[in-house]
GROMACS .gro file of C-alpha atoms in nm:
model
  365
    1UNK     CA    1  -3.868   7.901  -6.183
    2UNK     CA    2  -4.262   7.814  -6.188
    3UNK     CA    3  -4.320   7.456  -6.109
    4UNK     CA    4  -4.707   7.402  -6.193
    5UNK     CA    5  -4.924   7.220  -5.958
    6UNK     CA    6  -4.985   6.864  -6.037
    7UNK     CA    7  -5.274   6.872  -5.847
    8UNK     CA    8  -5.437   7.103  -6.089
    9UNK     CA    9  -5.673   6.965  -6.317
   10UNK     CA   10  -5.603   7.278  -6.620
   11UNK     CA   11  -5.234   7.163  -6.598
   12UNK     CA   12  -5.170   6.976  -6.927
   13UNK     CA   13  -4.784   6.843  -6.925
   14UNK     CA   14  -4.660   6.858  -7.329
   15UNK     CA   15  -4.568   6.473  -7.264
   16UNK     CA   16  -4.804   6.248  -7.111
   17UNK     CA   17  -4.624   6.002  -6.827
   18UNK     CA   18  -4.794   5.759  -6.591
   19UNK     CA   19  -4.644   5.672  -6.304
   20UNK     CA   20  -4.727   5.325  -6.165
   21UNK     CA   21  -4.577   5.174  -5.805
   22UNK     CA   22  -4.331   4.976  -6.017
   23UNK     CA   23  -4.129   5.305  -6.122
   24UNK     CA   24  -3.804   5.375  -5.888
   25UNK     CA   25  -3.466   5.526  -5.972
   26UNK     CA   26  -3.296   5.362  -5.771
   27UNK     CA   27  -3.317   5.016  -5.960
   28UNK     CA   28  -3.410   4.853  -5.646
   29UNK     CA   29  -3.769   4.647  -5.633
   30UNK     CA   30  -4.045   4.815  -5.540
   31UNK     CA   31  -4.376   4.658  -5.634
   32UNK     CA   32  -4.494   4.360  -5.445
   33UNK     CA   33  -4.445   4.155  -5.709
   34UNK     CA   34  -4.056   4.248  -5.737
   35UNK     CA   35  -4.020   4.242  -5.352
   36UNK     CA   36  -4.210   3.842  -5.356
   37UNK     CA   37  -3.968   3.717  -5.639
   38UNK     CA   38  -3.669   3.909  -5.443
   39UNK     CA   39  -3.792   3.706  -5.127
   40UNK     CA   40  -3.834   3.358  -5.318
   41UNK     CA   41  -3.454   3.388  -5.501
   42UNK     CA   42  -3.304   3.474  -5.170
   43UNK     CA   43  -3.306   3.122  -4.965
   44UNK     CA   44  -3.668   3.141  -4.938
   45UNK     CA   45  -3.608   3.192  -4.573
   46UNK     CA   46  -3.954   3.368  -4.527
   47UNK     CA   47  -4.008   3.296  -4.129
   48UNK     CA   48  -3.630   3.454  -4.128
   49UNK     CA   49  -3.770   3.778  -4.298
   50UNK     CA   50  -4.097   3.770  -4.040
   51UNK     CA   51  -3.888   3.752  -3.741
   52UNK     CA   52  -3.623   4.008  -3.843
   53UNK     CA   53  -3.898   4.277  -3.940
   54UNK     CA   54  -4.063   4.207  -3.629
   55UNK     CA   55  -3.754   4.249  -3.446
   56UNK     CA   56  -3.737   4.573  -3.621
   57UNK     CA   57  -4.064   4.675  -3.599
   58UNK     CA   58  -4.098   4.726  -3.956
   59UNK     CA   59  -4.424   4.613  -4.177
   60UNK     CA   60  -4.414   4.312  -4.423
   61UNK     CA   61  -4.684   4.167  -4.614
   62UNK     CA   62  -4.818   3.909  -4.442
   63UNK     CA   63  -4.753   3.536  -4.541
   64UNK     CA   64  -5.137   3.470  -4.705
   65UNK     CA   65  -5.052   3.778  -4.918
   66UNK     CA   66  -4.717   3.650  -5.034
   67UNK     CA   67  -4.851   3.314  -5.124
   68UNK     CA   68  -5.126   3.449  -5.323
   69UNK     CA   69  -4.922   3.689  -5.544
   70UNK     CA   70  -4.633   3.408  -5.545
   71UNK     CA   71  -4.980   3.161  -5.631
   72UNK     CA   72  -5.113   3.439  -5.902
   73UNK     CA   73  -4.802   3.551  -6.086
   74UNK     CA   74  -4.490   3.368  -6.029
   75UNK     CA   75  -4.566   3.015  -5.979
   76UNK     CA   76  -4.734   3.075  -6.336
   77UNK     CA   77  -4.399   3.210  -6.489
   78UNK     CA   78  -4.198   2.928  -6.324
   79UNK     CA   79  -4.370   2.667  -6.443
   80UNK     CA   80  -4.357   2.818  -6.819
   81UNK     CA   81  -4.021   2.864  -6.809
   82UNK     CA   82  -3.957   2.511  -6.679
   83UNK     CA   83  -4.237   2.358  -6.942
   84UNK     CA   84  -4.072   2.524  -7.236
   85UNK     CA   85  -3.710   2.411  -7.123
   86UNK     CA   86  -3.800   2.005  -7.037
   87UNK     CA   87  -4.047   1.984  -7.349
   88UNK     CA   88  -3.728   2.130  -7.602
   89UNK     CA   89  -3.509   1.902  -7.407
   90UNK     CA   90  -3.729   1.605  -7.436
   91UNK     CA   91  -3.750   1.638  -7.817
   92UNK     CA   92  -3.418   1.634  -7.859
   93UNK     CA   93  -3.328   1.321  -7.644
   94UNK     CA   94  -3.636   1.133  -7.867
   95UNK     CA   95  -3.480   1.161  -8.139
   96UNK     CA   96  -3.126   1.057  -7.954
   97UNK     CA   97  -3.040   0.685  -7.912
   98UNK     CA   98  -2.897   0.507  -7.584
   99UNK     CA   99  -2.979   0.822  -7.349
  100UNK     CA  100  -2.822   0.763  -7.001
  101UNK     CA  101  -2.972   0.890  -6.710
  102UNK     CA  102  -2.908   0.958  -6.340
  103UNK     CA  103  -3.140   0.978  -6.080
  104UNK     CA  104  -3.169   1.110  -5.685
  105UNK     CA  105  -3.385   1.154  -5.435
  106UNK     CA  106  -3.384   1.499  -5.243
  107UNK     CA  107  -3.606   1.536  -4.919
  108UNK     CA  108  -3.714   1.825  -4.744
  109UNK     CA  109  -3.561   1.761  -4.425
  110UNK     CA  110  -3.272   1.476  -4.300
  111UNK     CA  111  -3.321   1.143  -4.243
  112UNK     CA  112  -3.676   0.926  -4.216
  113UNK     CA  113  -3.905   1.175  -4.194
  114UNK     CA  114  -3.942   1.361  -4.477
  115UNK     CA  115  -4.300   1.463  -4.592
  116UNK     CA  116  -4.154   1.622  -4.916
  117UNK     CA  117  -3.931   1.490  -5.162
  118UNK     CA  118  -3.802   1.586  -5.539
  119UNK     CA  119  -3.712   1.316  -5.743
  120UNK     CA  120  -3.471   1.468  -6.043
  121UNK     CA  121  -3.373   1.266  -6.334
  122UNK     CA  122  -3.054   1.409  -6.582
  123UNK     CA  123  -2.916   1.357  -6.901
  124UNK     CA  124  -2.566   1.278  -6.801
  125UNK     CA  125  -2.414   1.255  -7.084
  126UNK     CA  126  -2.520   1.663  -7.184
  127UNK     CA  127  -2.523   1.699  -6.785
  128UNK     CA  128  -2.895   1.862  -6.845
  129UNK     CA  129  -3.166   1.810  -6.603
  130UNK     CA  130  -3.476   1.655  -6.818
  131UNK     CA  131  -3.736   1.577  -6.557
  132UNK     CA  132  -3.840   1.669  -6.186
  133UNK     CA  133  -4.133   1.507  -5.972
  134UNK     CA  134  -4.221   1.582  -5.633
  135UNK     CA  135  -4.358   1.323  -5.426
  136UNK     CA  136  -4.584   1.370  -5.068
  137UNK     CA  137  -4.512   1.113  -4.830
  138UNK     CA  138  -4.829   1.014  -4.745
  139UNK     CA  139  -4.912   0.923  -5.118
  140UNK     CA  140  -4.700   0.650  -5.083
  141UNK     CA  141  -4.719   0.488  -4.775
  142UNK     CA  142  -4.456   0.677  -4.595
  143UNK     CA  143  -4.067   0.890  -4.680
  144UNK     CA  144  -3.874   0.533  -4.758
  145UNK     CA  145  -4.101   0.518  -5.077
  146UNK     CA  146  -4.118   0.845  -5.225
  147UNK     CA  147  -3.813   0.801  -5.411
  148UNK     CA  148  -3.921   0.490  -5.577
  149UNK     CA  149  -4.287   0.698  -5.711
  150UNK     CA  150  -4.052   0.961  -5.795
  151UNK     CA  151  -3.836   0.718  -6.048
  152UNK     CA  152  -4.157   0.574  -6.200
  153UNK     CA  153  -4.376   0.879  -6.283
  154UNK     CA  154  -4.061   1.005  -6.478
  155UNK     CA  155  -4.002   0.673  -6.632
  156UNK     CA  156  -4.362   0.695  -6.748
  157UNK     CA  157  -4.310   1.060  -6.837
  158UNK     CA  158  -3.995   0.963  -7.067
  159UNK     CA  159  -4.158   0.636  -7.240
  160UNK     CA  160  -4.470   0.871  -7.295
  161UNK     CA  161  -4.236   1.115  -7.494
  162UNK     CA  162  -4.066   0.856  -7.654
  163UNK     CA  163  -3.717   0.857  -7.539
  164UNK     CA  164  -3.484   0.555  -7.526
  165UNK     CA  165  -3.305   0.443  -7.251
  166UNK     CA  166  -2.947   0.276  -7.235
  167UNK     CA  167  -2.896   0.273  -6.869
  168UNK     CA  168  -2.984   0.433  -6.548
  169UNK     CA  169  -2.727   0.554  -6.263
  170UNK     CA  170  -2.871   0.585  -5.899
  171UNK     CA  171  -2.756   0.524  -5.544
  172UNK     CA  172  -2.822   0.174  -5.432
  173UNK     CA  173  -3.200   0.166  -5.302
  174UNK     CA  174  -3.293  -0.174  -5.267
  175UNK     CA  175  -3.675  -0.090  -5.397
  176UNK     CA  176  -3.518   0.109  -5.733
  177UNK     CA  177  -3.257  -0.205  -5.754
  178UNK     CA  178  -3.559  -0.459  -5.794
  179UNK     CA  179  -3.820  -0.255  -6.011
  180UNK     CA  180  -3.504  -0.160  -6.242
  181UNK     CA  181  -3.435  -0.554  -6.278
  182UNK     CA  182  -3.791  -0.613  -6.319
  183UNK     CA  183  -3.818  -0.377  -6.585
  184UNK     CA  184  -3.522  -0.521  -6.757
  185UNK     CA  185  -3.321  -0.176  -6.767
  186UNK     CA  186  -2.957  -0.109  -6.737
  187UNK     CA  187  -2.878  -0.014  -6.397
  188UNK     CA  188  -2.560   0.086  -6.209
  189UNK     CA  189  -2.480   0.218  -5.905
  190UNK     CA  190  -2.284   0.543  -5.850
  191UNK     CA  191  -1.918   0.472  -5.698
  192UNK     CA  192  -1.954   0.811  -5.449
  193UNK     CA  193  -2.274   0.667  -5.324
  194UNK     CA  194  -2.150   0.315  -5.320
  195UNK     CA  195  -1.838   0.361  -5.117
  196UNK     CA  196  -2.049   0.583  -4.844
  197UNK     CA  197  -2.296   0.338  -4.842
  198UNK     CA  198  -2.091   0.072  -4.754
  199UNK     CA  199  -1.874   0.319  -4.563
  200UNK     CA  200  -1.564   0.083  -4.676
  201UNK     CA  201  -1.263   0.354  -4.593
  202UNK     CA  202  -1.429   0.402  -4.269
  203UNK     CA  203  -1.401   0.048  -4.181
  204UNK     CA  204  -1.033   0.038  -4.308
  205UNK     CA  205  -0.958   0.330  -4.086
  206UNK     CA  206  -1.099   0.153  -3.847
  207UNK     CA  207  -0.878  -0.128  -3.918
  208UNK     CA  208  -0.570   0.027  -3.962
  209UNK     CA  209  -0.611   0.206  -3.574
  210UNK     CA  210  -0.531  -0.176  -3.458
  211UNK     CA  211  -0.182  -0.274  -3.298
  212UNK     CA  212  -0.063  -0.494  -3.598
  213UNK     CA  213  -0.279  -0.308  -3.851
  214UNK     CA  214  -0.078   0.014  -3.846
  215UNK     CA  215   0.073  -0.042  -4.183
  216UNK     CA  216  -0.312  -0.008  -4.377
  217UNK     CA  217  -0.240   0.334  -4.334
  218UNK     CA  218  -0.004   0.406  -4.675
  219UNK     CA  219  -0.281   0.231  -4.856
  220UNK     CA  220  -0.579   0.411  -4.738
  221UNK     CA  221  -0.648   0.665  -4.995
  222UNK     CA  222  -0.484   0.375  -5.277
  223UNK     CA  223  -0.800   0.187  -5.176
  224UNK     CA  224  -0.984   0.424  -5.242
  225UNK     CA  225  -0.847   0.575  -5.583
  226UNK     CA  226  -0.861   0.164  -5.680
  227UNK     CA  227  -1.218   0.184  -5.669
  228UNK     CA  228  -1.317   0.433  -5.892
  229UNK     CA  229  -1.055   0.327  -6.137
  230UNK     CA  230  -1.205  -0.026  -6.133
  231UNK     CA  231  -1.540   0.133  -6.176
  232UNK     CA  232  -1.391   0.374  -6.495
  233UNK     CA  233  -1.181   0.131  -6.688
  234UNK     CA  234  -1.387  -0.142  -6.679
  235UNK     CA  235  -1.661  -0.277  -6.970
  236UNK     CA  236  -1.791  -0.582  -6.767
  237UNK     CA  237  -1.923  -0.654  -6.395
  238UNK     CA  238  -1.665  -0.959  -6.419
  239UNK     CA  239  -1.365  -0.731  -6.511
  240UNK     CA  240  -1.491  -0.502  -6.275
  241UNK     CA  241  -1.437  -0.775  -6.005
  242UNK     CA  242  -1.168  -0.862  -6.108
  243UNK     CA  243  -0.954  -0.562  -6.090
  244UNK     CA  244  -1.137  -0.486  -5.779
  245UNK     CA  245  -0.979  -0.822  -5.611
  246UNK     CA  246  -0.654  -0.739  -5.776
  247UNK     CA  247  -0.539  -0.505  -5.518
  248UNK     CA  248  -0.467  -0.795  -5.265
  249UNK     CA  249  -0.176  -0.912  -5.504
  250UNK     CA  250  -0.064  -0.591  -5.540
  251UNK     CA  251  -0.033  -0.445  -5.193
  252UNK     CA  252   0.221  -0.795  -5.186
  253UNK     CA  253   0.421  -0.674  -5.437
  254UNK     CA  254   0.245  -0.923  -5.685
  255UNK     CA  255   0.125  -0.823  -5.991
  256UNK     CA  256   0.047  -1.107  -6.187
  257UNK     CA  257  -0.317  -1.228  -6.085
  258UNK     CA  258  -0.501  -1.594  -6.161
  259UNK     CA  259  -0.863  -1.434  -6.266
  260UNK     CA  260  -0.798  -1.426  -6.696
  261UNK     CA  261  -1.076  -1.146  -6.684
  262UNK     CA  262  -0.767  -0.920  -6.538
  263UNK     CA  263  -0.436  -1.191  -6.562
  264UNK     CA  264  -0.158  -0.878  -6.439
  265UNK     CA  265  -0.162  -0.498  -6.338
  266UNK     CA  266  -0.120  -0.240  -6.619
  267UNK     CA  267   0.146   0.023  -6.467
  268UNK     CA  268   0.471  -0.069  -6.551
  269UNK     CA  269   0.760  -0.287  -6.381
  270UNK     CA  270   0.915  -0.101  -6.089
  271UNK     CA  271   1.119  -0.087  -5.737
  272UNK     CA  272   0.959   0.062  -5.474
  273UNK     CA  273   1.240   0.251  -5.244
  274UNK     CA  274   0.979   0.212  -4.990
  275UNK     CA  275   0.961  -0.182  -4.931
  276UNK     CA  276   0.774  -0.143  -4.570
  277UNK     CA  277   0.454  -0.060  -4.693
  278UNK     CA  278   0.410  -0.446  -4.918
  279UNK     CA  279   0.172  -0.679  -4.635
  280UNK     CA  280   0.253  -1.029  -4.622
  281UNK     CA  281   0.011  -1.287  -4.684
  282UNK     CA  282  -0.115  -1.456  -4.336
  283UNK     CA  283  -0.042  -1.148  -4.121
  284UNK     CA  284  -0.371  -1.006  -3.890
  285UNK     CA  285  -0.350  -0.705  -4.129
  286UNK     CA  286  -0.379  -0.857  -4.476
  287UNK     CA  287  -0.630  -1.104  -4.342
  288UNK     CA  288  -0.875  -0.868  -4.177
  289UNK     CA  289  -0.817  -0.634  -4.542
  290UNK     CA  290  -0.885  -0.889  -4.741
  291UNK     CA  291  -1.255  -0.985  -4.543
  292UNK     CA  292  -1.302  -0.604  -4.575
  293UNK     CA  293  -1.268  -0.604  -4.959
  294UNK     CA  294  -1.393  -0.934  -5.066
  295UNK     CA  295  -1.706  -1.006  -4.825
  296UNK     CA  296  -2.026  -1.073  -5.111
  297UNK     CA  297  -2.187  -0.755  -5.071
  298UNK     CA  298  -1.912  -0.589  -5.164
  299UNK     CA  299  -1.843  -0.792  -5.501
  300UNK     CA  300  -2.214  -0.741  -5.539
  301UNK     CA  301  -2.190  -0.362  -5.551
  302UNK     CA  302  -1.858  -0.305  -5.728
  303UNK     CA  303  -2.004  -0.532  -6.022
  304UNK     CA  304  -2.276  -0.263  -6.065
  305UNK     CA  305  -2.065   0.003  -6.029
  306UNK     CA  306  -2.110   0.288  -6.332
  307UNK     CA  307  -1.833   0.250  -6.553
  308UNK     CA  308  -1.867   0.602  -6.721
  309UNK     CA  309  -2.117   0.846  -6.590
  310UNK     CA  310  -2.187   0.963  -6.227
  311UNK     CA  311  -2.413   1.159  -6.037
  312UNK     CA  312  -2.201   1.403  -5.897
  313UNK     CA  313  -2.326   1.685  -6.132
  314UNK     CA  314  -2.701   1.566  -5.950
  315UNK     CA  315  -2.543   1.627  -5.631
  316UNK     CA  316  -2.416   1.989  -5.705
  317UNK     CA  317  -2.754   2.078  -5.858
  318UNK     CA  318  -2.925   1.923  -5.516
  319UNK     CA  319  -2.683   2.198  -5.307
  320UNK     CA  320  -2.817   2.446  -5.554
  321UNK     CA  321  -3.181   2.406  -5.397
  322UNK     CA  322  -3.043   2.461  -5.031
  323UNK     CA  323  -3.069   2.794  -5.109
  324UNK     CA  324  -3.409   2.828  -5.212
  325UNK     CA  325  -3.540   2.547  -4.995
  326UNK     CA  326  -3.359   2.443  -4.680
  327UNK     CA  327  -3.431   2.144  -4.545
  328UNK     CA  328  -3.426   2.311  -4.193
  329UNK     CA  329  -3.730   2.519  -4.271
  330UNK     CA  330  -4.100   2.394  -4.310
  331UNK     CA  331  -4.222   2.430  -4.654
  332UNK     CA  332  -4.624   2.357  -4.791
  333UNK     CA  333  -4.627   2.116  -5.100
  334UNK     CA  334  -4.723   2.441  -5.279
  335UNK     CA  335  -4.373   2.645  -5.146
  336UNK     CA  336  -4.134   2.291  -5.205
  337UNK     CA  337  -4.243   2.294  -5.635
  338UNK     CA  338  -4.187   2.645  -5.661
  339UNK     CA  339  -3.835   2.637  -5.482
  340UNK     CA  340  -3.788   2.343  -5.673
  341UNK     CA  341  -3.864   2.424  -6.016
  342UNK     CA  342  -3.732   2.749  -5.997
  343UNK     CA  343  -3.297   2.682  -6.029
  344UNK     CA  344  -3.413   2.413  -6.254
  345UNK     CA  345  -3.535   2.813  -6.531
  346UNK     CA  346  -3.170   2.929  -6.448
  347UNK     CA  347  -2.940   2.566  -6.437
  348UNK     CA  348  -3.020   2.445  -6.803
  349UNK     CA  349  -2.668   2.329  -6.820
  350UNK     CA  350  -2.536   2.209  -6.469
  351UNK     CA  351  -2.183   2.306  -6.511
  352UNK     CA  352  -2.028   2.084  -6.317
  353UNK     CA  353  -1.700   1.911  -6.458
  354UNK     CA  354  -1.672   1.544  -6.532
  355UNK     CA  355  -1.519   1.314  -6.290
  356UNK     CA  356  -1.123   1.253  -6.478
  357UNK     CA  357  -0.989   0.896  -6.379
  358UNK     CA  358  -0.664   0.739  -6.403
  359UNK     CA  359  -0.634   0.479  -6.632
  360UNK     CA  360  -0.295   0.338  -6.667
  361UNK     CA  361  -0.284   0.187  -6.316
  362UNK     CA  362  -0.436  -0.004  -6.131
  363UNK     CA  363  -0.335   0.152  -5.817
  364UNK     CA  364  -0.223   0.543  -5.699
  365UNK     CA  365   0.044   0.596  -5.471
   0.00000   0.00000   0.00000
C-alpha cells in the first residue's frame, strides 16, 4: 500500500477536504470556541478550572482570552437567542388581556452585600419568563435597592411594548409594596415568601416547646396547610381574613364563626376519636396562639396574600442559575448577564408544576 506524501505539493487528492481545528472524531470539543461555551454551561466555575489545571500542570487559556472569545462570539449568540425569545413572547402577551406577573430578586452573593443582582419578571399564568434586568449596586444607592430598579425598568419595558397588567405577585419588600400602591397596580404577596418572612411556624414551634403549650404540636403543620388554603380559596382580602381567623374556632371544636364574610367551616360534620388535641379557650396555649395568628401585621399580610398564582416556578428557575453563576464565586457585570441570560435560551417553558390546594376544608389533619 502507497500512502502519498501530504507534504508534497504534485500530490492532488481526487476529493478536495480542508481540515480546520474544529474537526475531531471523537465528538468531543476541540476549538476554543467549543471548549469556552463547554466552560460557561458547566457552573461557570472558571477559578475552579484555573486551580485544577494548575494543580495538574496542564495549560489553559488564560482568563483575558476566555473573556474575549466569550465577549466576541457567544455573548453575541446569547443575547440573540434571548432577544428573539422575549420579543415573540412579548407580542403575544400584547395582544393578551389581564397578564399576571411574578417578580424576584436574585443577588450574586447572600445577604446585604450584593454588588450584582437579576431582577426576573414571569408570565405565571403560561409559567414563561418574559423579562430579565440586571441591576449594579452602586447605580442605586446600595444592594437593598436594586430590586426595586430591577421591577421598574421592566415595568417600563412592558408598558413600552404594550402589555396589560392585572396583577403583580412578589415577596413583601416594603419599597416594591409602596411604588406598586402608588402606581395603582394589583399587588399580592406570595404565601411561601410570606410565611418565611414572618417566620410564623417557627414561632409556633417555638410556642409549642413550652410546659403548657405541648398540645400546639398536632396543629403545627394544620397551621400551616390553613394558610395557603385561605390564600387559594379566597376572592377578597376580607374573606381572606376571615378564614384566616377561623382556625381559632376550629382548633375548639367550633365551627360556626361570627365574621358573615366566612359565617361556618366548609368540611363536613364529624367526631374526632381524638378529643385531646381541641384547646380550650383561656388556657396559656390558646392565648399565646391566638396573639401569634391575629397580631396586625399578620392580618396585614394574609389580606395580600395571592389567591391563585405563586412564584414558586421563579424560585426553581433562580436554582437553575446556581449552576451557571454561584453566588459563592466573584463574577464581573460582564460574566453575571451572560450566566444570566443564558438558561433563560434553554428554559422557555419553566416546567415546574402548579401549586394543587385543598379546597373543601378549611383545615388538614
Amino acid at each position: 500500500m502507497i500512502v502519498e506524501d501530504p507534504h508534497d505539493v504534485t500530490y492532488d487528492p481526487p476529493h478536495s477536504v480542508t481540515l480546520t481545528e474544529s474537526t475531531d472524531v471523537t465528538m468531543e470539543p476541540s476549538s476554543p470556541i467549543h471548549k469556552i461555551s463547554t466552560c460557561i454551561v458547566y457552573e461557570n466555575c472558571l477559578l475552579e478550572l484555573f486551580e485544577i489545571f494548575q494543580a495538574m500542570q496542564l495549560q489553559l487559556y488564560k482568563y483575558t482570552t476566555f473573556r474575549r472569545l466569550a465577549r466576541s462570539f457567544i455573548k453575541p449568540a446569547i443575547v440573540y437567542r434571548w432577544k428573539t425569545m422575549q420579543d415573540a413572547t412579548l407580542e403575544q402577551l400584547s395582544q393578551q388581556q389581564n397578564v399576571i406577573l411574578g417578580g424576584d430578586m436574585r443577588a450574586d452573593s447572600p445577604g446585604h452585600s450584593a454588588k450584582y443582582g437579576s431582577y426576573t419578571m414571569v408570565d405565571l399564568r403560561n409559567n414563561m419568563i418574559i423579562d430579565l434586568q440586571l441591576v449594579k449596586s452602586n447605580e442605586v444607592g446600595g444592594s437593598y435597592h436594586m430590586e426595586m430598579e430591577g421591577l421598574k425598568r421592566s415595568l417600563a419595558l412592558l408598558e413600552e411594548r404594550g402589555v396589560t397588567l392585572d396583577s403583580i405577585v412578589t415577596d413583601r419588600h416594603p419599597q416594591i409594596q409602596t411604588f406598586l400602591k402608588e402606581t395603582r397596580i394589583k399587588h399580592y404577596y406570595d404565601v411561601w415568601h410570606t410565611e418565611k418572612v414572618l417566620g410564623l411556624s417557627k414561632k409556633l414551634v417555638l410556642i409549642s416547646k413550652n410546659k403548657d403549650c405541648d398540645i400546639l404540636k398536632k396543629w403545627l403543620q394544620s397551621i400551616k396547610n390553613h394558610m395557603y388554603w385561605t390564600a387559594a380559596s379566597s376572592t377578597s382580602g376580607p374573606e381572606r381574613v376571615a378564614k384566616w381567623t377561623s382556625i381559632l374556632n376550629h382548633i375548639r371544636d367550633v365551627h360556626t364563626h361570627e365574621d358573615p364574610a366566612f359565617p361556618q367551616c366548609l368540611h363536613a360534620p364529624r367526631t374526632s376519636r381524638d378529643k385531646s388535641k381541641w384547646l380550650k379557650a383561656g388556657t396559656e396555649a390558646f392565648c399565646k396562639l391566638e396573639k401569634a395568628l391575629t397580631n396586625k401585621r399578620i392580618l396585614k399580610d394574609v389580606e395580600k396574600m395571592s389567591p391563585h398564582h405563586q412564584t414558586s416556578s421563579l424560585e426553581a428557575f433562580h436554582r437553575v442559575i446556581l449552576r451557571f453563576a454561584p453566588k459563592w464565586s466573584f463574577l464581573f457585570l460582564e460574566c453575571c448577564a451572560d450566566s444570566t441570560l443564558l438558561p433563560c435560551t434553554s428554559m422557555k417553558m419553566l416546567g415546574v408544576p402548579k401549586q394543587h390546594h385543598q379546597l373543601v376544608s378549611c383545615y388538614t389533619e
